[in-house]
Amino acid sequence: MKRLKFSNIIIYLFLSVFALLYVVPFLWMISVSFKTNAEVFTNPFKLPQVFQWNNYYVAWNSGKLGVATLNSIIVCLITLLASMFIGSMAAFAIARMRWKLARPAMTYFLIGMMIPVHCVLIPLFIQFSKLNLTNHLLGLILPYITFSLPMTIFIMTNFFRGMSSELFEAACIDGCSIYRCFFHIALPLARTGLFVTGLMTFVNNWNELLMAMVFISDVQKKTLPVTLTYFVGPYATNYVQMFAAIVIAIAPSILIYCCFSNQIVDGLTQGAIKG
Amino acid sequence: MDKIFRNKLAIILFITPALLLFTAILLIPICQSFYYSLCDWNALTSPKFVAFDNFKRLFLKDKIMRTALKNSLFFMFFSAITQQILGLILAGILTNLKRGRNLFKNIYYLPAVLSSAALGLLWSFLFNPKMGINQILSYFGVEGPLWLMDTKGFIILPMWVIAFVALWQYTGTTMMLYMAQISGISKSLYEASYIDGASKFKSFFTITLPLIKPMVATTLSLNCIGSLKFFDLVYNMTQGGPNHRTDVLATHLYNEGFQYFKYGYANAIGVVLLLMCLIVTVVINRSIKVKNYEM
């Protein structure tokens, strides 16, 4: 019994030290974001003497974070809804309906998971500039939806397959059409799946940098991760503002994570195991 | 019943939007990408077919490509090894933990949902020569190295630093996937082994490890492909500098394509990247043969 307790202490000690490695950078970041630039050099580890709320104000304005946040929200919301809708329709057809090409269709979508964005970057850029889709949020939304589809279809097919077929049979006998089967039975039952895919889509696209950098050059259309890269170059000496900007940029994700972390974890588990 | 689920019109309606998007945004561009990679093409001229010239230049003459390839492969092996081991250890410990499991799990997974661009900035500050970690070291009278600018050695220091940050950010993902798999293993297997006198340690090696084999293939390919595609962290921590020494395939592609507008050449890099991803996936899935155990 005594030995067991000792090993427990070692384990918790290890886990806590490891956890500090995760928590300390964030705490430090928040404390720096409230300091003056001089303070960063003179007392880097103490709490700021006077909280410089002004840093946030300046970062928000000079980094044009307002418009960037709005763009990110628009892009992410539309991508989220569209990919969930389109993806679950396709997943339903693959998982539940009977047709010869269901299997090849699934393979086709799954191959998409392995394809790096980089490979299609230039051809897409050329196409989009011909269609006037560069510097347009739609030019981001379309590829974002497409790249979110494989994962959505993958997870949603698992959910649809897991439903008992008696349910659908009963509905059909009562005269339910295939569309009602999908919208009124399958979709509501697959709530968890929709939630998971939605969160994953949100996280991926909220953070996407490369495509957003390439397709958008108009300051009014940039998304959050792209505006952050401004702070690398010319603003690089103004650390406090950079940190305020980082805090602003990741705050929404942290908030969402805090609210839904257990669901995210459960969802991942379900998606992973069923695959 | 059967008739309803064979409704051709419905199938077409359901599948078409996804199929259209996929074909227009993935399939056609990929085919174009293969073609463009065989062309000499900058933004001003029209594409001119030059067969494999781009690839020849890429592999025989381009010094940055050599560094980028080396760096990308370094990231791949480093993250594959360290993330697998660390993720598995954490998953093993956490699934056996009685208290605080969710707390630790959530803490370790947090960075994986945050923007790499933002975290890259944060860490570039912490590894700044005059700030962050070097300020701590100077308290102990140690002069810290130029973390992100040192250029000595075969794998230069900045690469290790970025690889460490990537490890910090993504270990949680690997851990989570392993935890998912471990929690799916039936408890009775463990109980039987405890009755037979096996320790927790031993049952981990004899029961858990063999049963999570399918997940090893999944996480390993996710790891490898993820690190081959690496862009955000490198871009925001070093921008490929000093002197292109920390360039990876993705940043090299970005520079050639969108700084110098060499579309054909950049596409050739994209094709190399795609082939590498495919090879890695095939190799991993072939070498880790998955047997189906009763779970």
mmCIF file with all atom_site columns, C-alpha atoms in Angstrom, chain A residues 22, chain B residues 83 108 111-112 114 116 165-175 223 230 233:
data_model
loop_
_atom_site.group_PDB
_atom_site.id
_atom_site.type_symbol
_atom_site.label_atom_id
_atom_site.label_alt_id
_atom_site.label_comp_id
_atom_site.label_asym_id
_atom_site.label_entity_id
_atom_site.label_seq_id
_atom_site.pdbx_PDB_ins_code
_atom_site.Cartn_x
_atom_site.Cartn_y
_atom_site.Cartn_z
_atom_site.occupancy
_atom_site.B_iso_or_equiv
_atom_site.pdbx_formal_charge
_atom_site.auth_seq_id
_atom_site.auth_comp_id
_atom_site.auth_asym_id
_atom_site.auth_atom_id
_atom_site.pdbx_PDB_model_num
ATOM 1  C CA . TYR A 1 22  ? 1.804  24.067 -20.931 1.00 0.00 ? 22  TYR A CA 1
ATOM 2  C CA . GLN B 2 83  ? 5.336  12.340 -30.234 1.00 0.00 ? 83  GLN B CA 1
ATOM 3  C CA . TYR B 2 108 ? -2.155 18.865 -22.685 1.00 0.00 ? 108 TYR B CA 1
ATOM 4  C CA . PRO B 2 111 ? -2.408 23.991 -27.756 1.00 0.00 ? 111 PRO B CA 1
ATOM 5  C CA . ALA B 2 112 ? -3.589 21.639 -30.496 1.00 0.00 ? 112 ALA B CA 1
ATOM 6  C CA . LEU B 2 114 ? -5.023 27.015 -31.009 1.00 0.00 ? 114 LEU B CA 1
ATOM 7  C CA . SER B 2 116 ? -0.035 27.723 -34.891 1.00 0.00 ? 116 SER B CA 1
ATOM 8  C CA . VAL B 2 165 ? 7.501  23.655 -30.153 1.00 0.00 ? 165 VAL B CA 1
ATOM 9  C CA . ALA B 2 166 ? 5.727  21.324 -32.567 1.00 0.00 ? 166 ALA B CA 1
ATOM 10 C CA . LEU B 2 167 ? 6.118  18.518 -30.059 1.00 0.00 ? 167 LEU B CA 1
ATOM 11 C CA . TRP B 2 168 ? 4.689  20.776 -27.365 1.00 0.00 ? 168 TRP B CA 1
ATOM 12 C CA . GLN B 2 169 ? 1.744  21.695 -29.552 1.00 0.00 ? 169 GLN B CA 1
ATOM 13 C CA . TYR B 2 170 ? 0.766  18.324 -30.978 1.00 0.00 ? 170 TYR B CA 1
ATOM 14 C CA . THR B 2 171 ? 1.624  15.707 -28.355 1.00 0.00 ? 171 THR B CA 1
ATOM 15 C CA . GLY B 2 172 ? -1.888 16.211 -27.006 1.00 0.00 ? 172 GLY B CA 1
ATOM 16 C CA . THR B 2 173 ? -3.424 15.036 -30.267 1.00 0.00 ? 173 THR B CA 1
ATOM 17 C CA . THR B 2 174 ? -1.450 11.803 -30.308 1.00 0.00 ? 174 THR B CA 1
ATOM 18 C CA . MET B 2 175 ? -2.182 11.253 -26.623 1.00 0.00 ? 175 MET B CA 1
ATOM 19 C CA . ASN B 2 223 ? 2.269  12.736 -37.474 1.00 0.00 ? 223 ASN B CA 1
ATOM 20 C CA . PHE B 2 230 ? 4.534  22.155 -41.744 1.00 0.00 ? 230 PHE B CA 1
ATOM 21 C CA . LEU B 2 233 ? 5.146  27.543 -37.068 1.00 0.00 ? 233 LEU B CA 1
#
